[in-house]
Short mmCIF file of N, CA and C in Angstrom, two decimals:
data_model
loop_
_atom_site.label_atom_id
_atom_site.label_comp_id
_atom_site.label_asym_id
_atom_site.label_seq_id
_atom_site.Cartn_x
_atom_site.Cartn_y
_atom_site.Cartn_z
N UNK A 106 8.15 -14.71 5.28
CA UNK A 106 8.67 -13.42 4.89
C UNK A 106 10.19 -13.51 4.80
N UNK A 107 10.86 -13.23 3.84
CA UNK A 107 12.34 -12.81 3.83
C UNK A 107 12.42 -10.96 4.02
N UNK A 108 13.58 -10.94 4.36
CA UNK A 108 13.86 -9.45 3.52
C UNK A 108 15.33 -9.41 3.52
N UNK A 109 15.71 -8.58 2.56
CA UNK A 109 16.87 -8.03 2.10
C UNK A 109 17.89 -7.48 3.80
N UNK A 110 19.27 -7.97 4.13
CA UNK A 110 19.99 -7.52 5.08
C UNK A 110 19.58 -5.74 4.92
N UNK A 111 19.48 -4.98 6.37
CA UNK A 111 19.75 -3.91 6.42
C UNK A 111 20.72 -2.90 5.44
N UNK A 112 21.73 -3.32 5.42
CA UNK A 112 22.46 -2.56 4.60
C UNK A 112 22.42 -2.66 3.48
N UNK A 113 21.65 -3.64 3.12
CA UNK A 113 21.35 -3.87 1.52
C UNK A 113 20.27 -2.93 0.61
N UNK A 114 20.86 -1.49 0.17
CA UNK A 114 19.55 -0.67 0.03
C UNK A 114 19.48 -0.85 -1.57
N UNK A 115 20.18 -1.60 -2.26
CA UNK A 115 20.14 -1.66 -3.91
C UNK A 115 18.45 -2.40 -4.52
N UNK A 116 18.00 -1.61 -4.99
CA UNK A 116 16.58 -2.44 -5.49
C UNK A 116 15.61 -1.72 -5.09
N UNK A 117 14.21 -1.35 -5.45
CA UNK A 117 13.02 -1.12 -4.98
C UNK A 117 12.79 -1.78 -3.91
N UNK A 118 12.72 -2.90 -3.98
CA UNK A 118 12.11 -3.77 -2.80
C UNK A 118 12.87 -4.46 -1.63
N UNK A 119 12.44 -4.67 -0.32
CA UNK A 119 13.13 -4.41 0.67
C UNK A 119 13.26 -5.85 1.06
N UNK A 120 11.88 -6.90 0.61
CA UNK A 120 11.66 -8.35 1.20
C UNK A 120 10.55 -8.23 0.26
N UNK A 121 10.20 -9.45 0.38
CA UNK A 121 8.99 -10.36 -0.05
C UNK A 121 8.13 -10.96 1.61
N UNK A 122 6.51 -11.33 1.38
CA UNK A 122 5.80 -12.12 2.13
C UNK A 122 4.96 -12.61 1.44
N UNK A 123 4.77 -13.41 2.33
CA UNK A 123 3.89 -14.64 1.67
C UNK A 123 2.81 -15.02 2.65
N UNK A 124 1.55 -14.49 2.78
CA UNK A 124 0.73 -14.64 3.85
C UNK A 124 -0.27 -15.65 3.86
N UNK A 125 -0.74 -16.25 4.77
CA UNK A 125 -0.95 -17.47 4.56
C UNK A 125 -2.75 -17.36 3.87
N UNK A 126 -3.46 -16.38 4.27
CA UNK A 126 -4.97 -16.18 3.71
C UNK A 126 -5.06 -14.79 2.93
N UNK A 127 -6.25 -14.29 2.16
CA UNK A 127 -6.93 -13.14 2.03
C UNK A 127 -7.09 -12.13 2.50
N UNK A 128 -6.95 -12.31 4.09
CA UNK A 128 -7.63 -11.54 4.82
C UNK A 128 -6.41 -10.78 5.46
N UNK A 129 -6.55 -9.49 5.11
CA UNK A 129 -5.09 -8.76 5.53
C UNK A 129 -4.98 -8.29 7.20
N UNK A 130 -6.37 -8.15 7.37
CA UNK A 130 -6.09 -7.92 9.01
C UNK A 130 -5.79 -9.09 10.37
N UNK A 131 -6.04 -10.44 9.28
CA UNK A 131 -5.77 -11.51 10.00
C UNK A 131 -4.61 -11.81 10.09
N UNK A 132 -3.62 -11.21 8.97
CA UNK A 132 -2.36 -11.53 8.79
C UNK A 132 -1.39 -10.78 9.17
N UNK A 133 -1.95 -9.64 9.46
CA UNK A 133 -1.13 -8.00 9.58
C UNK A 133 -0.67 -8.08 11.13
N UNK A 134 -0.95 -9.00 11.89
CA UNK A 134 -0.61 -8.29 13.38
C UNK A 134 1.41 -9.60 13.62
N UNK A 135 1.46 -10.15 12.75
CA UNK A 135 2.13 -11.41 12.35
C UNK A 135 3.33 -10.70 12.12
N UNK A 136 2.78 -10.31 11.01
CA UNK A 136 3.44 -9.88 9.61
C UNK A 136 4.64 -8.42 10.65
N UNK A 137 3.77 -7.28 11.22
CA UNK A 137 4.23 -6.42 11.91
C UNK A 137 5.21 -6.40 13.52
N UNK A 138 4.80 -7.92 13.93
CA UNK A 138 5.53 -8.09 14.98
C UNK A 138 7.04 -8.06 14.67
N UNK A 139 7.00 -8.46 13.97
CA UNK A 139 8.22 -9.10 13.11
C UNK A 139 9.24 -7.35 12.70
N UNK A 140 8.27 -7.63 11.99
CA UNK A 140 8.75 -6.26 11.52
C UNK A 140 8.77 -4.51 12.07
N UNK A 141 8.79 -4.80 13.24
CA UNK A 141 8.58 -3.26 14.22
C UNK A 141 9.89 -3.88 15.04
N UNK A 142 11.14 -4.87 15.14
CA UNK A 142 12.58 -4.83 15.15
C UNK A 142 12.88 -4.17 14.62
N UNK A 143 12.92 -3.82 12.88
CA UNK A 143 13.92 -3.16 12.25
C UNK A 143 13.01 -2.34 11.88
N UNK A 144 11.62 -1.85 12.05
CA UNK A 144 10.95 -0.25 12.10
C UNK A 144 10.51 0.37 13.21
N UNK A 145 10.84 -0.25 14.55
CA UNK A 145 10.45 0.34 15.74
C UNK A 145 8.62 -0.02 15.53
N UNK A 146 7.90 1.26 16.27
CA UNK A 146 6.53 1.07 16.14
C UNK A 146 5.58 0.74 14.95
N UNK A 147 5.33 0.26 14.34
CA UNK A 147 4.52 0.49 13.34
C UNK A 147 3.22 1.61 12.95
N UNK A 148 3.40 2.28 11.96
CA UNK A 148 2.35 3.71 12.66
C UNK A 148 1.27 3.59 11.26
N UNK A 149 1.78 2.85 10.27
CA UNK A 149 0.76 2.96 8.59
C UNK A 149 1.57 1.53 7.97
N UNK A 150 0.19 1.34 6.72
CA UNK A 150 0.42 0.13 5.90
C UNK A 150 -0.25 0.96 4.91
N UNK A 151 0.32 0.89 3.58
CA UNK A 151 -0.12 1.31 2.08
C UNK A 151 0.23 -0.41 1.97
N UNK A 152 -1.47 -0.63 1.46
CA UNK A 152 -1.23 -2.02 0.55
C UNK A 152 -2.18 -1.59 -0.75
N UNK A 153 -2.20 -2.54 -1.62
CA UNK A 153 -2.67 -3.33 -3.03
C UNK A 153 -4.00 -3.67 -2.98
N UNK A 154 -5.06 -2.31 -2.79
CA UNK A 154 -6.38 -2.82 -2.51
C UNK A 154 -6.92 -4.07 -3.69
N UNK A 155 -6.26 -4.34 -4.51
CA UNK A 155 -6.95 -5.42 -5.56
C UNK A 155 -6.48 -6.78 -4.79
N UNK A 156 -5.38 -6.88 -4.29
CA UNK A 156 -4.95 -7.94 -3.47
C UNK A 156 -5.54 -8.91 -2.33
N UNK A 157 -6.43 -7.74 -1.42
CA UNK A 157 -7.38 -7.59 -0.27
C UNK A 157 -8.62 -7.83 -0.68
N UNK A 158 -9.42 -8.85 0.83
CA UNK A 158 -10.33 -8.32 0.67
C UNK A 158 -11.09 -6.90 1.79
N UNK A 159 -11.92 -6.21 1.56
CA UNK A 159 -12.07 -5.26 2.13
C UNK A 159 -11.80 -5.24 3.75
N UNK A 160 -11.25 -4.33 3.65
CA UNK A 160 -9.96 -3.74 5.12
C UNK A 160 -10.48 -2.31 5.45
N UNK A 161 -10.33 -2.38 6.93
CA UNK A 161 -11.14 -1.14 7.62
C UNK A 161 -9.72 0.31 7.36
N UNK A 162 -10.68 0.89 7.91
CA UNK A 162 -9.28 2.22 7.68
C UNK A 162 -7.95 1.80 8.65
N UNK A 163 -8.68 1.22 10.13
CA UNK A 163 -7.49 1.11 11.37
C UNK A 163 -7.35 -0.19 11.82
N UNK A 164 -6.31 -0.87 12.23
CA UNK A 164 -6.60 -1.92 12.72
C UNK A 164 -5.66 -1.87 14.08
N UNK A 165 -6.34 -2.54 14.69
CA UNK A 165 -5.53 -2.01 16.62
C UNK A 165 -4.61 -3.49 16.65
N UNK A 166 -3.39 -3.32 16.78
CA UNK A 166 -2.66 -4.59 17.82
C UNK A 166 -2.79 -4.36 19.04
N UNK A 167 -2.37 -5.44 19.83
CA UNK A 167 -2.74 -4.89 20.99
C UNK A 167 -3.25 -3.80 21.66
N UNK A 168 -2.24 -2.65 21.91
CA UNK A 168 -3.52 -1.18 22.64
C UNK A 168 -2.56 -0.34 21.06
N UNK A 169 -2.11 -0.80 20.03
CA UNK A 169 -1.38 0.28 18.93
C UNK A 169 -2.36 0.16 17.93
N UNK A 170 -2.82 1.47 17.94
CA UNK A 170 -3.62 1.75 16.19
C UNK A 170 -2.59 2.05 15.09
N UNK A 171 -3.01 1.45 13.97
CA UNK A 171 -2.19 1.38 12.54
C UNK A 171 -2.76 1.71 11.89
N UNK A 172 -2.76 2.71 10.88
CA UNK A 172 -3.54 3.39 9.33
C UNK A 172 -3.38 2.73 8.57
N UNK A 173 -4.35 2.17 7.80
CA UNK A 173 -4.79 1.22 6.91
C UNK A 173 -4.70 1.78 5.32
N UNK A 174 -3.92 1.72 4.41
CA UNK A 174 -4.97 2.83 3.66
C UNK A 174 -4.31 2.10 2.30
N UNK A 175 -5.64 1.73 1.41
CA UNK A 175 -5.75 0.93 0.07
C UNK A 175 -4.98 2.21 -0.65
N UNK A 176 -4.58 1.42 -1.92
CA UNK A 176 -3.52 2.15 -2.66
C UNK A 176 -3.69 1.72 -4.20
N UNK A 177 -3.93 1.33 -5.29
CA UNK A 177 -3.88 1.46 -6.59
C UNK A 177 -2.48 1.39 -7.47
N UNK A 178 -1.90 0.53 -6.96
CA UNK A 178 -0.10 0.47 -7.06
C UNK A 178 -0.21 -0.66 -8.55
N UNK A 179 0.46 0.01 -9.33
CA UNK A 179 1.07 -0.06 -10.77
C UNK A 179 1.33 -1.42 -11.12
N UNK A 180 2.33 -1.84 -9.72
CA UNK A 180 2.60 -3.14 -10.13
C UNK A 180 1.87 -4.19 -9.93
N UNK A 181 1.47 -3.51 -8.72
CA UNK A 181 0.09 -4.67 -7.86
C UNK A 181 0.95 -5.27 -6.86
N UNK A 182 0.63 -6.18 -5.77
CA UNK A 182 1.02 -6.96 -4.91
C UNK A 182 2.13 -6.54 -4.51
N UNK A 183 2.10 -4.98 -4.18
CA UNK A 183 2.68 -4.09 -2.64
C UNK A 183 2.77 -3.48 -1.35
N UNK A 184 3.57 -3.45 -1.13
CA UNK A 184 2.89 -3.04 0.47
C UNK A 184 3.98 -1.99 1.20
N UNK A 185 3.53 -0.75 1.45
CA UNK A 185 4.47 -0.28 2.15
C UNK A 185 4.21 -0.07 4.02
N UNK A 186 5.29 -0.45 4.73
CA UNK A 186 4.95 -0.36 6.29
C UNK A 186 5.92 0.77 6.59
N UNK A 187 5.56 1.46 7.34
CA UNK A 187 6.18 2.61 7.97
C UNK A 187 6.39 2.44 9.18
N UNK A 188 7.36 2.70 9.87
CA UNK A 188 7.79 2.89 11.43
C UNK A 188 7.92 4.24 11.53
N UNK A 189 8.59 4.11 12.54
CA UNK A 189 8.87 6.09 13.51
C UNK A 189 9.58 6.65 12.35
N UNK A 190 10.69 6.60 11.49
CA UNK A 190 11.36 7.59 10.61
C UNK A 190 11.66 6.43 9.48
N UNK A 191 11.52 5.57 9.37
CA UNK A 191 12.13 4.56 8.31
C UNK A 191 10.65 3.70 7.31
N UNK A 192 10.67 2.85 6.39
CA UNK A 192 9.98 2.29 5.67
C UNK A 192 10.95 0.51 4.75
N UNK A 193 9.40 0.10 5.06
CA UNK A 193 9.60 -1.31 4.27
C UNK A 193 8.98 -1.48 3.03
N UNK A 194 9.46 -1.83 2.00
CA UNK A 194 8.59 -1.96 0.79
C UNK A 194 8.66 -3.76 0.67
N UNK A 195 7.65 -3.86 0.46
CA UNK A 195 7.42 -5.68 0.49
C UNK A 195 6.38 -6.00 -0.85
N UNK A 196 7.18 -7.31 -1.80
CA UNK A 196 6.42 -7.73 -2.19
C UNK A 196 5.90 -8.63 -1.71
N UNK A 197 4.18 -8.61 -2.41
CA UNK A 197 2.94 -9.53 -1.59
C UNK A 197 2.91 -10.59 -2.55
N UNK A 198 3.47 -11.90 -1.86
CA UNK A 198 3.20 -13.04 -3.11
C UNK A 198 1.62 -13.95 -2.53
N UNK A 199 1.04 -13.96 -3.42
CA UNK A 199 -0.96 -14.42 -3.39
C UNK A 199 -0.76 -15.49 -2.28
N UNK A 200 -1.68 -15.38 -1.30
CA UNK A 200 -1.98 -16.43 -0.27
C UNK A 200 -2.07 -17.76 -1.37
N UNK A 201 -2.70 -17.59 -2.48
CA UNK A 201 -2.98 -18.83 -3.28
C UNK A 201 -1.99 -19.59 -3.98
N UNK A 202 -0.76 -18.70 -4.13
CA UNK A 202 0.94 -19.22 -4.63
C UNK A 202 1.13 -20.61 -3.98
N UNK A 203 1.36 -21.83 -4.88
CA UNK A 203 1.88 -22.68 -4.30
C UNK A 203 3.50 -22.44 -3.28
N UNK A 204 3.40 -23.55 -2.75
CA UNK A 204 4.60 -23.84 -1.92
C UNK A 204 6.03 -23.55 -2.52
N UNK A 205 6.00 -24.10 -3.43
CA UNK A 205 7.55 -23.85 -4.34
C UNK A 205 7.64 -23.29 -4.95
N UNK A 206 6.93 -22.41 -5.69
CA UNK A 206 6.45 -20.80 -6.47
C UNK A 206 6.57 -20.18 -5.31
N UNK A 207 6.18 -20.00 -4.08
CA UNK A 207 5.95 -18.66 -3.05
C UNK A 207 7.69 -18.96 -2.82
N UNK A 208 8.04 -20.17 -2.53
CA UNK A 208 9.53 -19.76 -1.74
C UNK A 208 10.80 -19.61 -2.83
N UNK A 209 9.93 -19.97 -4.56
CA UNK A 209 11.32 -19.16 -5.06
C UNK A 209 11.11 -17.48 -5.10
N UNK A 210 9.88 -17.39 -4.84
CA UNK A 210 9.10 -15.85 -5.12
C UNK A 210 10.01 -15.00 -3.93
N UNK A 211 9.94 -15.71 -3.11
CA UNK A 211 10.55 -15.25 -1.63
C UNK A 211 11.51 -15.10 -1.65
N UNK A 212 13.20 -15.72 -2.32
CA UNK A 212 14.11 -16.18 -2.19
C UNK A 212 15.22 -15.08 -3.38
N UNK A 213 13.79 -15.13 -4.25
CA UNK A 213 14.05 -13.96 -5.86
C UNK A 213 14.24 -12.82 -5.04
N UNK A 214 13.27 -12.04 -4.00
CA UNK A 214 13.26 -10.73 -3.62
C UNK A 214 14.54 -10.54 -2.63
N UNK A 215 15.12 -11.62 -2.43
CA UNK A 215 16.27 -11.06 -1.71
C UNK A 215 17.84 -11.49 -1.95
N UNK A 216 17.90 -12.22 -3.03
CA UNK A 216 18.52 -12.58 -3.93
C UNK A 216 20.00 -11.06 -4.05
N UNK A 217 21.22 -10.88 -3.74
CA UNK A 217 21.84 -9.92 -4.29
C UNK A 217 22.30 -10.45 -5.84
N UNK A 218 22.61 -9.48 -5.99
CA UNK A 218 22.76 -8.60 -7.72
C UNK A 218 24.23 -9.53 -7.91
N UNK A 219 23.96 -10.22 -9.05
CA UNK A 219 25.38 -11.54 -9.08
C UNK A 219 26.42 -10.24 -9.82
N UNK A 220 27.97 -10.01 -9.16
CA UNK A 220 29.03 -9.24 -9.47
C UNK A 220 28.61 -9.39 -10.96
N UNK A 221 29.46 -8.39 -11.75
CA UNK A 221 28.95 -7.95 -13.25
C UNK A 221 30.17 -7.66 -13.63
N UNK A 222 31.53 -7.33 -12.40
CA UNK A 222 32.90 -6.56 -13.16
C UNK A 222 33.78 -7.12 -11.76
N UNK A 223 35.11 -7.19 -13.04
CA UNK A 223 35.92 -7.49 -11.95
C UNK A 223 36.85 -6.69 -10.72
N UNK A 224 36.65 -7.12 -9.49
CA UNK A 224 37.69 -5.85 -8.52
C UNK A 224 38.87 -5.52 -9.17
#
């Protein structure tokens, strides 16, 4: 997983991941440790039901329940995580992405915007 520095709010997307299987609940407790530093608790996941394979409504980490909930997203291979007042938007690059496709895939999403004008 990369993501974009905190203060970096320019762009739709916040980071990229790259999970290692199919199976989103196998990957989700990983994926969220990580990421409940800069969202506190984790409380919901909107993912890319075409992405998945079938995922329950809740999935418990340790003693924390998380809302699960498939989504129909435009672009495909998204994911939004929610904490206590804030949100992550992540693109999902295919468990099946090779090695050097996933880490320029990874590297693209957090990439800043090359200057365009001079100071």
């Amino acid at each position: 997983m990369r993501l974009k520095p905190k203060a970096d709010i320019k762009g739709y997307l916040d980071g990229a991941w790259w999970p290692r299987s199919g199976k989103l609940t196998a990957e989700l407790p990983d994926l969220l440790a990580v990421l409940t530093v800069r969202l506190g608790p984790i409380q919901r996941v909107i993912y890319d039901r075409t992405s998945w394979s079938r995922v329950p409504r809740r999935l418990t980490v340790g003693n924390h329940a998380i809302q699960l909930e498939a989504y129909p997203f435009e672009l495909g291979n998204t994911m939004y995580v929610y904490g206590n007042s804030s949100m992550i938007v992540l693109h999902v690059i295919a468990s099946t992405t090779s090695h050097d496709s996933a880490h320029t895939a990874l590297m693209a999403a957090v990439a800043r915007e090359p200057k365009t004008t001079l100071d």
